[in-house]
Amino acid sequence: RQLRRGRWLAAAGGSRVVLFALLPLVAAELVSTGSSWWLTRWAAAPATAQLPYLLGFAGWAVASAVLVVVRSRMMLSLGLLAGEVIHSDLLTRVLAAPLSFFDVTPRGRVLSRFSREMLTVDVSLPSALQTYLSTLASVGSTALVVLAASPLFGAFLLPLAFAYSAVQAFYSASSRELKRVEAATRSPLLSHVAASLDGLATIRAFDARRRFGSECERTLDANLRASLASALVNCWLGLRLELLGATISAAAAALAFARNSASASASSAIAAGLRGAGGVGTAALGVTLALQVTQTLNWSVRQATELESHLISVERLQAYTSLEPEAGWVP
């Protein structure tokens, strides 16, 4: 895994470039949370002070929109840069490969590297990385807001984080291997279709259409079985993440209710912990964000797994970029 990440990071310009590209992502999440906090202030403002809050919220919205555009632009630019470097290296190595490589390598496998795998590196990988980091930052900001409203939420946070990590690790390992199986069953299908198109006249001359059709159906069924298993695993994940999200929402709502129901004159440590540092607006914001965290958790785990599976494409391409050239080849 580290080798795959290192190869993509090096092609994208190095870890410093990637960290610089993450700054707009973190800033966009902070601005998004800040705009929600500004709404809580606006709701508690007197009727005579509506215009300043309106202009302030407009400023938050404009800043959020600009940062989202910059974030998407920078992440996709990193993906295109990495794809250009990897594709150039891949094309050079394949063109310089000895003839024995083409004798033992199916055509569909080579086509898959230059089509599906390169598409993953160019588009899917940076998109998954951007979505994963965005959802991760969103979950972190939600946890911080709920903690600010009800500090005792920290007692629920650790076991929930452990359960979340366990579900993600189990799902990632299973989904990653299923993606490998799906990619491995795609190459025979592409090879069979390419060979059938090349020998279409011969197939018709010898009346072998039924045999080749059956072979195509067999390879297609093998690929679809892997895709169906991957879809079932996604359903398994969705059920458990919905349960975790509902637990977070219930804990945030219960603590917010207890916080606002605690007596103002109570001096115990538990009552102080329930009251927290913010007001009713902060508690309402925490509950609102907690209700939205289920979908965010779902996307976070899915995109983390998608990111791991997309890195497999880098590994598969790297196997071809390390090919030994033909004897006497001069670049």
Coordinates of C-alpha atoms in Angstrom, one line a residue:
R1 CA 0.0 0.0 0.0
Q2 CA 2.8 2.4 0.9
L3 CA 4.5 1.7 -2.5
R4 CA 1.3 2.5 -4.4
R5 CA 0.8 5.7 -2.5
G6 CA 4.4 6.7 -2.9
R7 CA 4.2 6.1 -6.6
W8 CA 1.1 8.3 -7.1
L9 CA 2.4 11.0 -4.8
A10 CA 5.7 11.1 -6.7
A11 CA 3.9 11.4 -10.0
A12 CA 1.7 14.1 -8.6
G13 CA 4.6 16.3 -7.6
G14 CA 5.6 15.0 -4.2
S15 CA 4.1 15.1 -0.7
R16 CA 4.6 18.9 -0.3
V17 CA 2.5 19.6 -3.4
V18 CA -0.3 17.4 -2.2
L19 CA -0.2 18.9 1.3
F20 CA -0.4 22.4 -0.2
A21 CA -3.4 21.3 -2.3
L22 CA -5.1 20.1 1.0
L23 CA -5.2 23.7 2.4
P24 CA -8.3 24.8 0.4
L25 CA -10.0 21.6 1.5
V26 CA -9.5 22.3 5.2
A27 CA -10.4 25.9 4.8
A28 CA -13.6 25.1 2.9
E29 CA -14.8 22.8 5.8
L30 CA -13.9 25.5 8.4
V31 CA -15.9 28.1 6.4
S32 CA -18.8 25.7 6.0
T33 CA -18.9 25.1 9.8
G34 CA -18.5 28.9 10.4
S35 CA -21.5 29.7 8.2
S36 CA -23.6 27.3 10.2
W37 CA -22.4 29.0 13.4
W38 CA -23.2 32.4 11.9
L39 CA -26.8 31.2 11.4
T40 CA -27.1 30.4 15.1
R41 CA -25.9 33.9 15.9
W42 CA -28.3 35.4 13.4
A43 CA -31.3 33.5 14.8
A44 CA -30.6 35.0 18.2
A45 CA -30.1 38.6 16.9
P46 CA -32.7 41.3 17.4
A47 CA -34.9 42.3 14.5
T48 CA -33.1 45.6 14.1
A49 CA -29.7 43.9 13.3
Q50 CA -30.8 41.7 10.4
L51 CA -28.9 43.5 7.6
P52 CA -25.3 43.0 9.1
Y53 CA -26.0 39.3 9.6
L54 CA -27.4 39.0 6.1
L55 CA -24.3 40.5 4.6
G56 CA -22.1 38.5 6.9
F57 CA -23.8 35.2 5.8
A58 CA -23.5 36.2 2.2
G59 CA -19.8 36.7 2.7
W60 CA -19.5 33.2 4.3
A61 CA -21.4 31.7 1.3
V62 CA -19.2 33.4 -1.3
A63 CA -16.0 32.3 0.6
S64 CA -17.3 28.7 0.7
A65 CA -18.1 28.7 -3.0
V66 CA -14.7 30.0 -3.9
L67 CA -12.9 27.6 -1.7
V68 CA -14.9 24.6 -3.1
V69 CA -14.0 25.6 -6.7
V70 CA -10.3 26.0 -5.8
R71 CA -10.3 22.7 -3.9
S72 CA -11.8 20.8 -6.8
R73 CA -9.5 22.5 -9.3
M74 CA -6.3 21.7 -7.4
M75 CA -7.2 18.1 -6.6
L76 CA -8.2 17.3 -10.2
S77 CA -5.1 19.0 -11.5
L78 CA -3.0 16.7 -9.3
G79 CA -4.8 13.7 -10.7
L80 CA -4.2 14.8 -14.3
L81 CA -0.5 15.6 -13.6
A82 CA 0.0 12.1 -12.0
G83 CA -1.9 10.5 -14.9
E84 CA 0.3 12.2 -17.5
V85 CA 3.5 11.1 -15.8
I86 CA 2.3 7.5 -15.3
H87 CA 0.9 7.3 -18.9
S88 CA 4.1 8.6 -20.4
D89 CA 6.2 6.1 -18.5
L90 CA 3.7 3.3 -19.3
L91 CA 3.7 4.0 -23.0
T92 CA 7.5 4.2 -23.2
R93 CA 7.9 0.9 -21.4
V94 CA 5.3 -1.0 -23.4
L95 CA 6.6 0.2 -26.8
A96 CA 10.1 -0.8 -25.7
A97 CA 9.1 -4.2 -24.4
P98 CA 10.5 -7.3 -26.1
L99 CA 8.3 -9.3 -28.5
S100 CA 8.1 -12.2 -25.9
F101 CA 6.0 -9.9 -23.7
F102 CA 3.3 -9.5 -26.4
D103 CA 3.5 -13.3 -27.1
V104 CA 2.5 -14.2 -23.5
T105 CA 0.3 -11.1 -22.6
P106 CA -3.3 -11.1 -23.8
R107 CA -4.4 -8.1 -25.8
G108 CA -7.3 -7.4 -23.4
R109 CA -4.9 -7.0 -20.5
V110 CA -2.9 -4.3 -22.3
L111 CA -6.0 -2.6 -23.4
S112 CA -7.4 -2.6 -19.8
R113 CA -4.2 -0.9 -18.6
F114 CA -4.4 1.9 -21.1
S115 CA -8.2 2.4 -20.8
R116 CA -9.8 1.5 -17.5
E117 CA -6.7 1.7 -15.3
M118 CA -5.6 5.1 -16.7
L119 CA -9.1 6.5 -16.4
T120 CA -9.0 5.5 -12.7
V121 CA -5.7 7.3 -12.2
D122 CA -6.8 10.4 -14.1
V123 CA -10.3 10.9 -12.8
S124 CA -11.5 8.4 -10.2
L125 CA -8.5 8.5 -7.9
P126 CA -8.3 12.3 -7.3
S127 CA -12.1 12.5 -7.0
A128 CA -12.1 9.7 -4.4
L129 CA -9.3 11.4 -2.5
Q130 CA -11.1 14.7 -2.5
T131 CA -14.4 13.3 -1.4
Y132 CA -12.7 11.1 1.3
L133 CA -10.8 14.0 2.8
S134 CA -13.9 16.3 2.7
T135 CA -16.1 13.8 4.4
L136 CA -13.4 13.1 7.0
A137 CA -13.1 16.8 7.7
S138 CA -16.9 17.1 8.0
V139 CA -17.0 14.3 10.5
G140 CA -14.2 15.9 12.5
S141 CA -15.9 19.3 12.6
T142 CA -19.2 17.7 13.6
A143 CA -17.6 15.9 16.5
L144 CA -15.9 19.2 17.6
V145 CA -19.2 21.1 17.5
V146 CA -21.0 18.4 19.5
L147 CA -18.2 18.3 22.0
A148 CA -18.4 22.1 22.4
A149 CA -22.1 21.9 23.0
S150 CA -21.9 18.8 25.3
P151 CA -18.4 17.9 26.6
L152 CA -19.7 14.6 28.0
F153 CA -20.2 13.4 24.4
G154 CA -16.5 12.5 24.5
A155 CA -17.5 9.5 26.5
F156 CA -19.5 8.2 23.5
L157 CA -16.9 9.4 21.0
L158 CA -14.1 6.9 21.8
P159 CA -16.2 3.7 21.5
L160 CA -18.0 5.0 18.4
A161 CA -14.6 5.8 16.8
F162 CA -13.4 2.3 17.6
A163 CA -16.5 0.7 16.1
Y164 CA -16.2 3.0 13.0
S165 CA -12.6 2.0 12.5
A166 CA -13.4 -1.7 12.9
V167 CA -16.2 -1.6 10.4
Q168 CA -14.0 0.4 7.9
A169 CA -11.1 -2.0 8.3
F170 CA -13.3 -5.1 7.7
Y171 CA -15.1 -3.6 4.8
S172 CA -11.9 -2.2 3.2
A173 CA -10.2 -5.5 3.2
S174 CA -13.2 -7.3 1.7
S175 CA -14.0 -4.7 -0.9
R176 CA -10.3 -4.3 -2.0
E177 CA -10.1 -8.0 -2.8
L178 CA -13.4 -8.0 -4.6
K179 CA -12.1 -5.2 -6.7
R180 CA -9.1 -7.3 -7.6
V181 CA -11.3 -10.2 -8.6
E182 CA -13.5 -7.8 -10.7
A183 CA -10.4 -6.4 -12.5
A184 CA -9.0 -9.9 -13.0
T185 CA -12.3 -11.2 -14.6
R186 CA -12.6 -8.1 -16.8
S187 CA -9.4 -8.9 -18.8
P188 CA -10.6 -12.2 -20.2
L189 CA -13.9 -10.6 -21.3
L190 CA -12.0 -7.8 -23.2
S191 CA -9.7 -10.3 -24.7
H192 CA -12.5 -12.5 -25.9
V193 CA -14.4 -9.5 -27.4
A194 CA -11.3 -8.2 -29.2
A195 CA -10.5 -11.7 -30.6
S196 CA -14.1 -12.2 -31.7
L197 CA -14.1 -8.9 -33.6
D198 CA -10.8 -9.7 -35.3
G199 CA -11.9 -13.2 -36.4
L200 CA -15.6 -12.4 -37.1
A201 CA -15.4 -13.6 -40.7
T202 CA -13.8 -16.9 -39.7
I203 CA -16.4 -17.4 -36.9
R204 CA -19.2 -17.0 -39.4
A205 CA -17.5 -19.2 -42.0
F206 CA -17.2 -22.1 -39.6
D207 CA -20.6 -21.4 -37.9
A208 CA -19.0 -21.0 -34.5
R209 CA -21.3 -18.2 -33.4
R210 CA -23.0 -20.2 -30.7
R211 CA -19.7 -21.4 -29.2
F212 CA -18.2 -17.9 -29.1
G213 CA -21.5 -16.5 -27.8
S214 CA -21.5 -19.0 -24.9
E215 CA -17.9 -18.2 -24.1
C216 CA -18.7 -14.5 -24.0
E217 CA -21.6 -15.1 -21.7
R218 CA -19.4 -17.2 -19.4
T219 CA -16.8 -14.5 -19.1
L220 CA -19.4 -11.8 -18.6
D221 CA -21.1 -13.8 -15.9
A222 CA -17.8 -14.2 -14.1
N223 CA -17.3 -10.5 -14.1
L224 CA -20.9 -9.7 -13.0
R225 CA -20.6 -12.2 -10.1
A226 CA -17.8 -10.1 -8.7
S227 CA -19.7 -6.9 -9.2
L228 CA -22.8 -8.4 -7.5
A229 CA -20.7 -9.5 -4.5
S230 CA -19.3 -5.9 -4.3
A231 CA -22.8 -4.5 -4.3
L232 CA -23.9 -6.8 -1.5
V233 CA -20.9 -5.8 0.6
N234 CA -22.0 -2.2 0.1
C235 CA -25.4 -3.0 1.5
W236 CA -23.7 -4.7 4.5
L237 CA -21.7 -1.5 5.1
G238 CA -24.7 0.8 4.8
L239 CA -26.7 -1.0 7.5
R240 CA -23.9 -0.8 10.1
L241 CA -23.1 2.8 9.3
E242 CA -26.7 3.8 9.6
L243 CA -26.7 2.2 13.1
L244 CA -23.5 4.1 14.1
G245 CA -25.0 7.4 12.7
A246 CA -28.3 6.9 14.6
T247 CA -26.3 6.2 17.8
I248 CA -24.4 9.5 17.3
S249 CA -27.6 11.4 16.7
A250 CA -29.3 9.9 19.7
A251 CA -26.4 10.7 22.0
A252 CA -26.1 14.3 20.7
A253 CA -29.8 14.9 21.1
A254 CA -30.0 13.3 24.6
L255 CA -27.0 15.3 25.8
A256 CA -28.4 18.5 24.4
F257 CA -31.7 17.9 26.1
A258 CA -30.0 17.1 29.4
R259 CA -27.9 20.2 29.0
N260 CA -30.8 22.6 28.6
S261 CA -32.8 20.8 31.3
A262 CA -30.1 21.1 33.9
S263 CA -30.8 23.5 36.7
A264 CA -29.1 26.8 36.3
S265 CA -28.1 26.7 39.9
A266 CA -26.6 23.2 39.8
S267 CA -22.9 23.2 40.7
S268 CA -22.0 19.6 40.3
A269 CA -19.4 18.5 37.8
I270 CA -21.9 16.5 35.8
A271 CA -24.2 19.4 35.4
A272 CA -21.3 21.6 34.3
G273 CA -20.3 19.0 31.8
L274 CA -23.9 18.8 30.5
R275 CA -24.1 22.6 30.2
G276 CA -20.9 22.9 28.1
A277 CA -19.4 26.1 26.9
G278 CA -22.0 27.2 24.3
G279 CA -25.6 28.3 24.3
V280 CA -28.8 26.9 23.0
G281 CA -27.8 27.8 19.4
T282 CA -24.6 25.7 19.7
A283 CA -26.6 22.7 21.0
A284 CA -29.1 23.0 18.2
L285 CA -26.2 23.2 15.7
G286 CA -24.6 20.1 17.2
V287 CA -27.8 18.1 17.0
T288 CA -28.4 19.3 13.4
L289 CA -24.9 18.3 12.3
A290 CA -25.2 15.0 14.1
L291 CA -28.4 14.2 12.2
Q292 CA -26.5 14.7 9.0
V293 CA -23.4 12.7 10.0
T294 CA -24.9 9.3 9.0
Q295 CA -24.6 10.0 5.3
T296 CA -21.2 11.6 5.8
L297 CA -19.9 8.6 7.7
N298 CA -21.3 6.3 4.9
W299 CA -19.5 8.3 2.2
S300 CA -16.3 8.5 4.3
V301 CA -15.9 4.8 4.6
R302 CA -17.0 4.2 1.0
Q303 CA -14.5 6.7 -0.4
A304 CA -11.7 5.4 1.8
T305 CA -12.3 1.9 0.3
E306 CA -12.7 3.4 -3.2
L307 CA -9.4 5.2 -2.7
E308 CA -7.7 1.9 -1.7
S309 CA -9.2 0.1 -4.7
H310 CA -8.2 2.9 -7.1
L311 CA -4.6 2.6 -5.8
I312 CA -4.6 -1.0 -7.0
S313 CA -4.8 0.5 -10.5
V314 CA -1.5 2.3 -9.7
E315 CA -0.1 -1.0 -8.7
R316 CA -1.2 -2.7 -11.9
L317 CA 0.3 0.1 -14.0
Q318 CA 3.5 0.0 -12.0
A319 CA 3.9 -3.7 -13.0
Y320 CA 4.1 -2.5 -16.6
T321 CA 6.3 0.5 -16.0
S322 CA 9.0 -1.8 -14.6
L323 CA 9.2 -3.9 -17.8
E324 CA 12.7 -4.5 -19.1
P325 CA 13.2 -3.0 -22.6
E326 CA 14.2 -4.9 -25.7
A327 CA 17.9 -5.7 -25.9
G328 CA 19.7 -2.8 -27.6
W329 CA 16.8 -0.4 -27.1
V330 CA 18.0 3.3 -27.0
P331 CA 15.4 5.8 -25.7

